[in-house]
Coordinates of C-alpha atoms in Angstrom, one line a residue:
Chain A
M1083 CA 57.1 143.7 99.9
K1084 CA 55.5 142.2 103.2
R1085 CA 57.7 139.0 102.6
T1086 CA 61.0 141.4 103.0
P1087 CA 61.5 140.7 106.5
I1088 CA 61.1 137.0 106.0
Y1089 CA 63.9 137.3 103.4
V1090 CA 66.0 139.5 105.8
I1091 CA 65.6 136.5 108.4
I1092 CA 66.8 133.8 105.8
L1093 CA 69.5 136.0 104.5
V1094 CA 70.9 136.7 107.8
V1095 CA 70.5 132.9 108.9
A1096 CA 71.9 131.6 105.5
C1097 CA 75.1 133.9 106.0
V1098 CA 76.0 132.8 109.7
A1099 CA 75.3 129.2 108.6
S1100 CA 77.5 129.3 105.1
T1101 CA 80.4 131.3 107.1
I1102 CA 80.5 128.5 109.7
L1103 CA 80.5 125.5 107.5
A1104 CA 82.9 127.1 105.1
M1105 CA 85.5 127.7 108.1
K1106 CA 85.0 124.2 108.9
L1107 CA 85.1 122.9 105.4
N1108 CA 88.3 125.0 105.0
T1109 CA 90.1 123.1 108.0
M1110 CA 88.8 119.7 106.9
Q1111 CA 90.2 120.4 103.1
H1112 CA 93.6 121.2 104.6
S1113 CA 93.5 118.1 106.8
F1114 CA 93.0 115.8 103.5
C1115 CA 94.3 118.3 101.3
P1116 CA 97.6 119.6 102.6
E1117 CA 99.3 121.1 99.7
K1118 CA 96.2 123.4 99.0
K1119 CA 97.7 126.0 101.2
D1120 CA 101.2 126.1 99.7
L1121 CA 99.4 126.6 96.1
S1122 CA 99.8 129.5 94.3
G1123 CA 97.4 132.5 95.1
S1124 CA 97.0 133.5 91.6
P1125 CA 93.5 133.6 90.8
I1126 CA 93.0 131.4 88.1
A1127 CA 89.7 129.7 88.9
G1128 CA 91.2 126.3 90.8
F1129 CA 92.5 125.7 87.3
H1130 CA 96.2 124.9 88.9
K1131 CA 96.5 121.3 88.2
F1132 CA 95.6 122.2 84.4
A1133 CA 98.1 125.0 84.5
S1134 CA 100.7 122.9 85.9
D1135 CA 100.0 120.2 83.3
V1136 CA 100.5 122.7 80.5
K1137 CA 103.6 124.5 82.0
W1138 CA 105.0 121.0 82.4
M1139 CA 104.7 120.2 78.9
R1140 CA 106.2 123.6 78.0
L1141 CA 109.1 123.1 80.3
V1142 CA 109.9 119.6 78.6
N1143 CA 109.4 121.7 75.1
Y1144 CA 111.8 124.5 76.5
L1145 CA 114.4 121.8 77.9
G1146 CA 114.3 120.0 74.4
S1147 CA 115.6 123.2 73.0
L1148 CA 118.8 123.5 75.2
N1149 CA 121.7 121.8 74.5
T1150 CA 122.7 121.3 78.2
V1151 CA 121.6 123.1 81.7
D1152 CA 124.7 125.3 82.7
E1153 CA 125.0 128.3 84.2
S1154 CA 123.8 130.5 81.5
N1155 CA 120.2 128.9 82.0
V1156 CA 120.0 127.3 84.9
K1157 CA 118.2 130.5 86.7
Q1158 CA 115.3 130.2 83.8
V1159 CA 115.0 126.4 84.4
A1160 CA 114.8 126.9 88.2
E1161 CA 112.2 129.6 87.9
R1162 CA 109.7 127.3 85.7
L1163 CA 110.2 124.5 88.4
E1164 CA 109.4 126.7 90.9
E1165 CA 106.3 128.0 89.2
L1166 CA 105.5 124.1 88.7
M1167 CA 105.7 123.6 92.3
K1168 CA 103.4 126.5 93.3
L1169 CA 100.7 125.3 90.8
D1170 CA 101.0 121.3 91.9
P1171 CA 103.6 120.4 94.3
N1172 CA 102.7 116.7 94.1
L1173 CA 103.6 116.4 90.9
E1174 CA 106.7 113.7 91.1
K1175 CA 108.1 114.5 88.0
I1176 CA 109.2 118.0 89.0
Y1177 CA 111.6 116.5 91.4
K1178 CA 112.7 113.1 89.6
D1179 CA 113.0 114.5 86.3
G1180 CA 113.0 118.4 86.5
A1181 CA 115.1 119.2 89.5
L1182 CA 117.7 116.5 88.7
I1183 CA 118.5 118.0 85.5
M1184 CA 119.9 121.2 87.2
S1185 CA 122.0 119.2 89.7
I1186 CA 125.3 119.8 88.1
A1187 CA 124.9 123.6 87.3
D1188 CA 122.9 124.5 90.7
P1189 CA 123.2 121.6 93.1
D1190 CA 122.0 123.7 96.1
K1191 CA 119.0 124.9 94.1
T1192 CA 118.4 121.0 93.2
I1193 CA 118.7 120.2 96.9
E1194 CA 116.3 122.9 97.9
F1195 CA 113.6 121.5 95.6
L1196 CA 114.2 118.1 96.7
T1197 CA 114.2 118.9 100.4
T1198 CA 110.8 120.4 99.8
A1199 CA 109.8 117.4 97.9
C1200 CA 110.7 115.1 100.9
N1201 CA 108.6 117.1 103.2
N1202 CA 105.5 117.1 100.9
Q1203 CA 102.9 115.0 102.7
Y1204 CA 101.8 113.1 99.4
L1205 CA 105.1 111.9 98.6
K1206 CA 106.0 110.7 102.0
N1207 CA 106.6 107.2 100.9
N1208 CA 108.8 108.0 98.1
W1209 CA 112.3 106.9 98.3
Q1210 CA 113.9 107.7 95.4
I1211 CA 113.5 111.4 96.1
P1212 CA 115.5 111.7 99.3
F1213 CA 117.9 109.0 97.7
Y1214 CA 118.4 111.8 94.8
A1215 CA 118.7 114.4 97.6
G1216 CA 121.6 112.6 99.4
Y1217 CA 123.3 111.8 96.3
V1218 CA 123.3 115.4 95.0
M1219 CA 124.6 116.5 98.4
M1220 CA 127.3 113.8 98.2
H1221 CA 128.4 114.1 94.8
N1222 CA 127.5 117.7 93.5
A1223 CA 127.3 119.8 96.1
K1224 CA 130.5 121.9 96.8
P1225 CA 131.6 121.6 99.4
A1226 CA 129.9 118.0 99.9
N1227 CA 127.9 117.7 103.1
Y1228 CA 128.0 113.9 104.0
E1229 CA 126.3 114.1 107.2
K1230 CA 123.4 115.8 105.6
A1231 CA 123.6 113.2 102.7
A1232 CA 123.4 110.2 105.4
E1233 CA 120.3 111.9 106.9
F1234 CA 118.6 111.7 103.3
F1235 CA 119.8 108.4 102.7
E1236 CA 118.5 107.2 106.0
M1237 CA 115.1 108.8 105.0
S1238 CA 115.3 106.9 101.8
M1239 CA 116.1 103.7 103.7
K1240 CA 113.1 104.0 106.1
R1241 CA 110.8 104.7 103.2
S1242 CA 112.3 102.2 100.9
G1243 CA 111.1 99.2 103.3
S1244 CA 111.9 95.7 102.2
D1245 CA 112.3 97.2 98.5
T1246 CA 115.1 94.9 97.1
G1247 CA 115.9 97.3 94.3
A1248 CA 116.9 99.7 96.8
S1249 CA 120.0 98.0 98.1
Y1250 CA 122.3 100.5 96.7
V1251 CA 120.5 103.1 99.3
V1252 CA 122.0 101.2 102.1
S1253 CA 125.4 101.1 100.5
S1254 CA 125.2 105.1 99.9
F1255 CA 124.3 105.5 103.3
F1256 CA 127.0 103.9 105.0
R1257 CA 129.7 105.6 102.2
A1258 CA 128.0 108.7 103.2
K1259 CA 128.7 108.0 106.7
A1260 CA 131.9 107.0 106.4
K1261 CA 133.1 110.0 104.2
D1262 CA 131.5 112.4 106.9
M1263 CA 133.8 110.2 109.6
V1264 CA 136.9 110.7 107.5
Q1265 CA 135.8 114.4 107.1
K1266 CA 135.6 115.2 110.9
D1267 CA 138.1 112.5 112.3
K1268 CA 141.8 113.6 111.3
S1269 CA 143.2 110.7 113.0
L1270 CA 141.8 108.5 110.1
K1271 CA 144.0 110.4 107.7
G1272 CA 141.8 110.0 104.9
D1273 CA 141.2 106.4 105.1
E1274 CA 137.6 105.9 103.9
K1275 CA 138.1 102.1 104.0
L1276 CA 138.9 101.9 107.6
A1277 CA 136.0 104.3 108.4
L1278 CA 133.6 102.5 106.5
L1279 CA 134.6 99.6 108.8
K1280 CA 134.1 101.6 111.6
V1281 CA 130.6 102.8 110.5
L1282 CA 129.6 99.1 110.0
Y1283 CA 131.0 97.8 113.3
G1284 CA 129.1 100.7 115.0
E1285 CA 126.0 99.6 113.5
W1286 CA 126.5 96.2 114.2
E1287 CA 127.1 97.4 117.9
N1288 CA 123.8 99.4 117.7
N1289 CA 121.9 96.3 116.4
Q1290 CA 123.5 94.1 118.9
K1291 CA 122.3 96.5 121.7
M1292 CA 118.6 96.8 120.1
G1293 CA 118.5 92.9 119.4
A1294 CA 118.5 93.1 115.9
E1295 CA 121.5 90.9 115.2
G1296 CA 122.4 91.0 111.3
S1297 CA 119.9 93.5 110.3
Y1298 CA 120.7 97.5 109.8
R1299 CA 117.9 98.9 111.8
N1300 CA 115.5 97.6 114.8
D1301 CA 112.6 98.9 112.4
G1302 CA 113.1 95.8 110.2
A1303 CA 113.3 98.2 107.2
N1304 CA 116.3 96.5 105.8
T1305 CA 116.9 92.7 106.0
Q1306 CA 120.1 92.6 104.2
N1307 CA 122.9 91.2 105.9
L1308 CA 125.2 93.7 107.6
N1309 CA 127.6 90.6 108.1
D1310 CA 128.3 90.5 104.3
R1311 CA 129.2 94.2 104.3
L1312 CA 131.4 93.7 107.2
I1313 CA 133.2 91.0 105.6
K1314 CA 133.6 93.0 102.6
A1315 CA 135.1 96.0 104.6
L1316 CA 137.2 93.8 106.5
K1317 CA 138.7 92.3 103.3
D1318 CA 139.3 96.0 102.0
V1319 CA 140.9 97.2 105.4
K1320 CA 143.3 94.0 105.3
V1321 CA 144.0 93.1 102.0
A1322 CA 146.3 95.6 99.7
S1323 CA 145.0 96.6 96.5
E1324 CA 146.3 99.1 93.9
D1325 CA 145.0 102.0 95.2
Y1326 CA 145.0 101.0 99.2
K1327 CA 147.9 99.9 101.3
P1328 CA 146.5 98.3 104.6
T1329 CA 147.8 100.5 108.1
S1330 CA 148.7 98.8 111.2
D1331 CA 145.7 100.8 112.8
G1332 CA 143.5 99.4 110.5
K1333 CA 144.7 96.1 110.7
K1334 CA 144.2 96.1 114.6
Y1335 CA 140.9 97.4 114.5
A1336 CA 140.0 94.8 111.9
D1337 CA 141.2 92.0 114.0
M1338 CA 139.1 93.4 117.1
V1339 CA 136.1 93.5 114.7
I1340 CA 136.6 89.9 113.6
S1341 CA 137.1 88.7 117.3
K1342 CA 134.1 90.4 118.2
V1343 CA 132.0 89.9 115.4
F1344 CA 133.1 86.8 113.5
D1345 CA 134.4 84.8 116.9
K1346 CA 132.2 81.8 115.8
A1347 CA 132.4 82.5 112.0
H1348 CA 135.8 81.0 111.1
I1349 CA 137.4 83.5 108.9
C1350 CA 141.1 84.0 108.2
S1351 CA 142.4 87.1 110.3
N1352 CA 144.5 88.0 107.7
C1353 CA 142.5 87.9 104.6
T1354 CA 139.0 87.3 105.6
A1355 CA 138.3 84.1 103.8
P1356 CA 136.2 81.7 105.2
Y1357 CA 137.8 78.0 106.3
D1358 CA 136.2 74.8 106.9
A1359 CA 136.9 72.4 110.0
G1360 CA 140.3 71.0 110.2
E1361 CA 142.0 73.4 108.3
K1362 CA 145.3 74.5 109.6
Y1363 CA 146.4 77.2 107.2
C1364 CA 144.1 79.7 104.9
S1365 CA 143.7 78.7 101.6
S1366 CA 143.7 82.1 100.3
C1367 CA 146.6 83.7 102.1
G1368 CA 148.5 80.7 103.8
T1369 CA 148.2 82.2 107.3
S1370 CA 148.3 80.1 110.2
L1371 CA 144.8 79.5 111.5
P1372 CA 143.1 78.2 115.0
V1373 CA 141.6 74.7 114.0
W1374 CA 138.1 74.1 114.9
G1375 CA 135.6 71.2 114.6
L1376 CA 137.4 68.2 115.0
C1377 CA 136.7 64.9 116.6
K1378 CA 136.6 64.7 120.6
N1379 CA 138.0 61.2 120.4
Q1380 CA 141.6 61.7 121.0
A1381 CA 142.4 58.7 118.9
C1382 CA 140.5 59.9 116.0
K1383 CA 140.8 64.0 115.9
K1384 CA 139.6 64.3 112.5
P1385 CA 137.3 67.0 111.1
L1386 CA 133.8 66.6 111.8
K1387 CA 131.1 67.0 108.7
N1388 CA 130.3 70.8 108.4
G1389 CA 132.2 71.1 111.8
N1390 CA 129.5 70.5 114.1
A1391 CA 128.1 67.0 113.2
P1392 CA 126.6 65.0 116.4
F1393 CA 128.6 62.1 115.4
C1394 CA 132.2 61.8 113.6
I1395 CA 131.8 60.1 110.4
H1396 CA 135.5 58.6 110.8
C1397 CA 135.2 56.7 114.2
G1398 CA 131.3 57.0 114.9
A1399 CA 132.1 58.5 118.1
K1400 CA 129.2 60.8 119.8
Q1401 CA 130.4 64.5 119.9
K1402 CA 127.9 66.1 122.4
Chain B
M845 CA 56.1 123.6 94.2
N846 CA 54.4 122.8 91.1
E847 CA 54.9 126.5 90.0
I848 CA 58.6 125.9 90.7
I849 CA 58.8 123.0 88.8
T850 CA 57.0 124.4 85.8
I851 CA 59.4 127.3 85.7
A852 CA 62.5 125.0 86.4
S853 CA 61.5 122.4 83.5
G854 CA 60.8 125.5 81.2
T855 CA 64.4 126.6 81.8
W856 CA 66.0 123.0 81.1
K857 CA 63.9 122.5 78.1
N858 CA 64.9 125.7 76.7
V859 CA 68.7 124.6 76.9
L860 CA 68.4 120.8 76.5
R861 CA 66.3 121.0 73.5
M862 CA 69.1 122.7 71.5
K863 CA 71.2 120.2 69.5
V864 CA 74.1 122.5 69.8
V865 CA 74.5 121.4 73.5
Y866 CA 75.1 117.7 72.6
F867 CA 77.5 118.8 69.8
L868 CA 79.4 120.9 72.2
I869 CA 79.5 117.9 74.7
L870 CA 80.6 115.8 71.9
C871 CA 83.4 118.3 71.2
A872 CA 84.7 118.3 74.9
L873 CA 84.5 114.3 75.0
V874 CA 87.1 114.6 71.6
L875 CA 89.1 116.9 73.7
V876 CA 89.2 114.6 76.8
A877 CA 90.1 111.8 74.3
S878 CA 93.0 113.6 72.4
A879 CA 94.9 113.9 75.8
I880 CA 96.1 110.5 75.3
N881 CA 98.3 111.7 72.4
Y882 CA 100.3 113.9 74.8
D883 CA 102.4 111.1 76.0
V884 CA 105.4 112.2 74.6
L885 CA 105.0 115.9 75.5
S886 CA 104.2 115.3 78.7
M887 CA 106.8 112.7 79.4
G888 CA 104.2 109.9 80.2
L889 CA 101.5 112.0 82.0
Q890 CA 98.7 111.5 79.6
K891 CA 96.8 109.6 82.0
E892 CA 96.9 112.5 84.4
L893 CA 96.4 114.7 81.9
M894 CA 92.9 113.1 80.6
I895 CA 91.5 113.2 84.1
D896 CA 92.3 116.8 84.3
V897 CA 91.2 118.1 81.2
S898 CA 87.7 116.3 81.7
L899 CA 87.4 118.1 85.0
V900 CA 88.5 121.3 83.6
L901 CA 86.0 121.0 80.4
N902 CA 83.1 120.0 83.0
S903 CA 83.9 123.2 85.0
I904 CA 83.8 124.9 82.1
A905 CA 80.6 123.7 80.9
A906 CA 79.3 124.3 84.4
M907 CA 80.1 127.7 84.0
L908 CA 78.4 128.2 80.6
V909 CA 75.2 127.0 81.9
V910 CA 75.3 129.5 84.8
I911 CA 76.1 132.3 82.3
S912 CA 73.2 131.3 80.0
L913 CA 71.1 131.7 83.1
T914 CA 72.3 135.5 83.3
F915 CA 71.3 136.0 79.8
E916 CA 67.8 134.1 80.2
I917 CA 66.5 136.1 83.2
P918 CA 67.0 139.5 81.9
K919 CA 65.7 138.7 78.6
E920 CA 62.3 137.1 80.1
L921 CA 62.1 140.6 81.9
R922 CA 62.9 142.7 79.0
E923 CA 60.5 140.6 76.5
G924 CA 57.8 140.5 79.2
V925 CA 57.7 136.7 79.5
A926 CA 58.1 137.3 83.4
S927 CA 55.6 139.6 83.7
T928 CA 53.3 137.4 82.0
L929 CA 54.5 134.4 84.3
L930 CA 54.2 136.7 87.5
S931 CA 50.6 137.6 86.7
K932 CA 49.5 134.1 87.2
P933 CA 49.4 132.9 91.0
L934 CA 53.3 132.7 91.0
G935 CA 55.6 134.5 93.6
R936 CA 58.4 136.3 92.7
F937 CA 60.6 133.9 94.9
Q938 CA 59.1 130.9 93.3
Y939 CA 60.1 132.4 89.9
L940 CA 63.8 133.0 91.1
I941 CA 63.8 129.5 92.5
G942 CA 62.6 127.8 89.6
K943 CA 65.3 129.7 87.4
M944 CA 67.9 128.3 89.7
F945 CA 66.7 125.0 89.9
G946 CA 66.4 124.8 86.3
C947 CA 69.8 126.1 85.9
I948 CA 71.2 123.2 88.3
V949 CA 69.4 120.5 86.5
T950 CA 70.4 121.9 83.1
G951 CA 74.2 121.8 84.3
A952 CA 73.9 118.6 86.1
V953 CA 72.7 116.9 83.0
I954 CA 75.2 118.4 80.9
C955 CA 78.2 117.9 83.3
A956 CA 76.9 114.2 83.9
L957 CA 77.1 113.5 80.5
I958 CA 80.5 114.9 79.9
A959 CA 81.5 113.0 83.2
V960 CA 80.4 109.7 81.9
G961 CA 81.6 110.2 78.4
S962 CA 85.2 110.8 80.0
F963 CA 84.7 107.7 82.3
F964 CA 83.9 105.6 79.1
I965 CA 87.2 107.3 77.5
F966 CA 89.4 106.7 80.2
N967 CA 88.4 103.0 80.8
M968 CA 88.8 102.4 76.9
S969 CA 92.1 104.1 76.8
F970 CA 94.0 102.6 79.8
G971 CA 91.5 99.8 80.6
E972 CA 91.6 100.9 84.2
R973 CA 88.4 101.0 86.5
I974 CA 87.2 104.7 87.5
G975 CA 88.3 105.6 91.0
V976 CA 86.3 106.7 93.7
T977 CA 88.0 110.3 94.1
M978 CA 87.5 110.5 90.1
F979 CA 83.7 110.1 90.7
Q980 CA 83.8 112.3 94.1
T981 CA 85.3 115.1 91.8
H982 CA 82.9 115.0 89.1
L983 CA 80.0 115.2 91.5
L984 CA 81.6 118.2 93.3
V985 CA 81.8 119.9 90.0
I986 CA 78.0 119.2 89.6
L987 CA 77.2 120.2 93.3
A988 CA 79.0 123.3 92.5
L989 CA 76.4 124.5 90.4
I990 CA 74.1 125.1 93.4
P991 CA 75.8 128.1 94.8
M992 CA 77.1 129.0 91.1
S993 CA 73.5 129.1 89.8
A994 CA 72.6 131.1 92.8
L995 CA 75.0 133.6 92.1
G996 CA 73.7 133.9 88.6
V997 CA 70.2 134.4 89.5
L998 CA 71.6 137.2 92.1
F999 CA 73.6 139.1 89.4
A1000 CA 71.0 138.6 86.7
V1001 CA 68.1 140.4 89.1
L1002 CA 70.6 143.0 90.3
L1003 CA 72.4 144.1 87.3
P1004 CA 71.8 145.3 83.7
E1005 CA 71.5 142.5 80.9
V1006 CA 74.8 143.1 79.2
I1007 CA 76.6 143.5 82.6
A1008 CA 75.4 140.6 84.1
P1009 CA 76.8 137.7 82.6
I1010 CA 80.5 139.6 82.8
I1011 CA 80.1 140.3 86.3
T1012 CA 78.8 136.6 87.1
V1013 CA 82.0 135.1 85.1
V1014 CA 84.5 137.5 87.4
V1015 CA 82.8 136.5 90.4
V1016 CA 82.6 133.1 90.0
W1017 CA 86.4 133.2 88.8
F1018 CA 87.7 135.0 91.7
A1019 CA 85.5 132.8 94.2
F1020 CA 88.0 130.3 93.6
S1021 CA 90.6 132.4 95.3
T1022 CA 89.0 133.9 98.5
K1023 CA 90.7 131.4 100.8
F1024 CA 93.1 134.4 102.0
L1025 CA 89.7 135.5 103.5
A1026 CA 89.5 132.6 105.8
G1027 CA 90.3 134.2 108.8
I1028 CA 87.2 136.7 108.5
P1029 CA 83.9 135.5 109.9
V1030 CA 81.0 136.4 107.7
L1031 CA 82.6 137.9 104.7
Y1032 CA 84.5 134.4 104.1
G1033 CA 82.1 131.8 103.0
G1034 CA 79.0 133.9 104.1
I1035 CA 79.0 137.0 102.0
L1036 CA 81.8 136.0 99.7
P1037 CA 81.6 132.4 98.2
D1038 CA 84.5 129.9 98.3
L1039 CA 84.0 127.7 95.5
D1040 CA 87.4 126.1 95.9
L1041 CA 85.7 124.2 98.5
F1042 CA 84.5 122.0 95.5
N1043 CA 87.5 122.1 93.4
F1044 CA 89.5 118.8 94.0
R1045 CA 91.3 118.3 90.6
A1046 CA 94.5 117.3 92.0
N1047 CA 93.0 115.1 94.1
A1048 CA 91.3 113.1 91.2
V1049 CA 94.9 112.9 89.4
Y1050 CA 96.4 111.4 92.5
Q1051 CA 93.5 109.2 93.8
V1052 CA 93.6 110.8 97.1
Q1053 CA 90.1 110.2 98.5
I1054 CA 87.6 112.9 99.7
P1055 CA 85.5 112.1 103.2
W1056 CA 82.1 111.5 102.3
M1057 CA 81.1 113.8 105.4
Y1058 CA 83.1 116.5 103.2
V1059 CA 80.9 115.8 100.3
L1060 CA 77.9 116.1 102.3
L1061 CA 78.9 118.9 104.4
V1062 CA 79.8 121.4 101.4
T1063 CA 76.5 120.3 99.5
L1064 CA 74.9 121.7 102.8
W1065 CA 77.3 124.8 102.4
G1066 CA 76.1 125.2 98.8
I1067 CA 72.5 125.0 99.9
C1068 CA 73.2 127.6 102.5
Y1069 CA 75.0 130.0 100.3
A1070 CA 72.5 129.5 97.7
A1071 CA 69.9 130.4 100.2
F1072 CA 71.6 133.5 101.0
A1073 CA 72.0 134.6 97.3
L1074 CA 68.4 133.9 96.7
S1075 CA 67.0 135.7 99.4
L1076 CA 69.1 138.9 98.8
A1077 CA 67.9 138.2 94.9
S1078 CA 64.5 138.2 96.2
I1079 CA 64.7 141.2 98.2
V1080 CA 65.9 143.3 95.4
F1081 CA 63.3 141.5 92.7
E1082 CA 60.4 142.3 95.2
R1083 CA 61.2 146.1 94.7
K1084 CA 61.9 145.7 91.0
D1085 CA 59.2 147.2 88.7
I1086 CA 58.3 144.8 85.9
K1087 CA 56.7 145.6 82.9

């Protein structure tokens, strides 16, 4: 009985120390484990991960019993996915395999799930999830939100870094921007090819301002050549195809792009085919071309090797 | 100190000399190894499943060891073993601390065996080295035994033999869900434990490393909470009439 006061003192001191430490630890835990605060509050003794494993396998089993995910069962699938997200928000498969299953039946819910995944701290380096979000927004959502889709594609581009397997992300980004431009700018009259050229030229101009000629972004995330895409877009705008007839506005704009971007690249103003030194007419479309790369010697005037050799291979005259 | 170690060794010897314990450990390891067969059903998540199952089984093993303590103390009190021990120059506090220490050692040995076995199975199954986080999470399961054992001692002293194990299980179970009380000082972490501070099963799966400073501080919290629970148990035990 005489020891009771000592126990009381220990009890009080230990209680105060425990509560101070617990509060500090709780904050620390959230700093390196931020998903903890979003976890389900169900009292399952911390077995959230195990419960999610079991639920995931049950979901796989359930999906196997369905012929397709449509309006009749999409709600149940979404509910199961939501439960999984509350148990283990870091589980990539929920979004990459689970959410995409219902992208046609309920694109809005799919985008909601994928947006949550995009904001997930653990999945912050995953570039496929924002790509899927953009893709669903562009192809499945009704009406399609191209502006938001472009934002997702841009996020994906930034995350993919130098991953060469992600070239289609860049294409999707520009396509989304072009579609958004068509949707907003009525003067384009639905001309997506011209819109794409405008988007690419706008990007080229931005890069020029930032001093990153030839790359999409100044952050060096993508090293694919913007000029190649511009050439293809110019060709699409200038050359008629089965489903496209070039417009005068488009041609005018393309000429302006060629004069600004490809003033030294020597490409045909009609069909954008590159031509060599000394050629007077385009070998692809027969258009008259401004001749370049000739020998300075008036008596010679023959094409130089590669168009810029320091000496003429025909007369030996020095060019510079 | 010698008296405490004597009581503790009696506790761990009682459990660790039982062959059934090792049979159960073997069963746990078989369950861990069986996770590799879930590759199709889990759509390629069998590795993650194996890590998680090993941690779940380790936590259950720790919980069972604590439950065994809640059976042991009332049994010793009922059968008069405790009164024989306490008639020697041994304080009641030393008896309780010895029981708690014995429970921690028992749990640590069993959990360590499961952890090492799981690491071996994981390595054999996937040919991968054991990550630091996997080691840390198993270590935290073992460290969680400190506050859990103290709770076991508290309820074994406080409650009758039949109710003590049930209440211990319920309290330990709900002690993982006290985060919502985080804004209430003294109650959170002081009176009511937060065993979720030791729970990083998802981290082990996703290889998100836990700072060693955190491991150190959470051990300190476990010790402080054990001191709180044990001093409360001692106050009650001092007043208890032991036959």
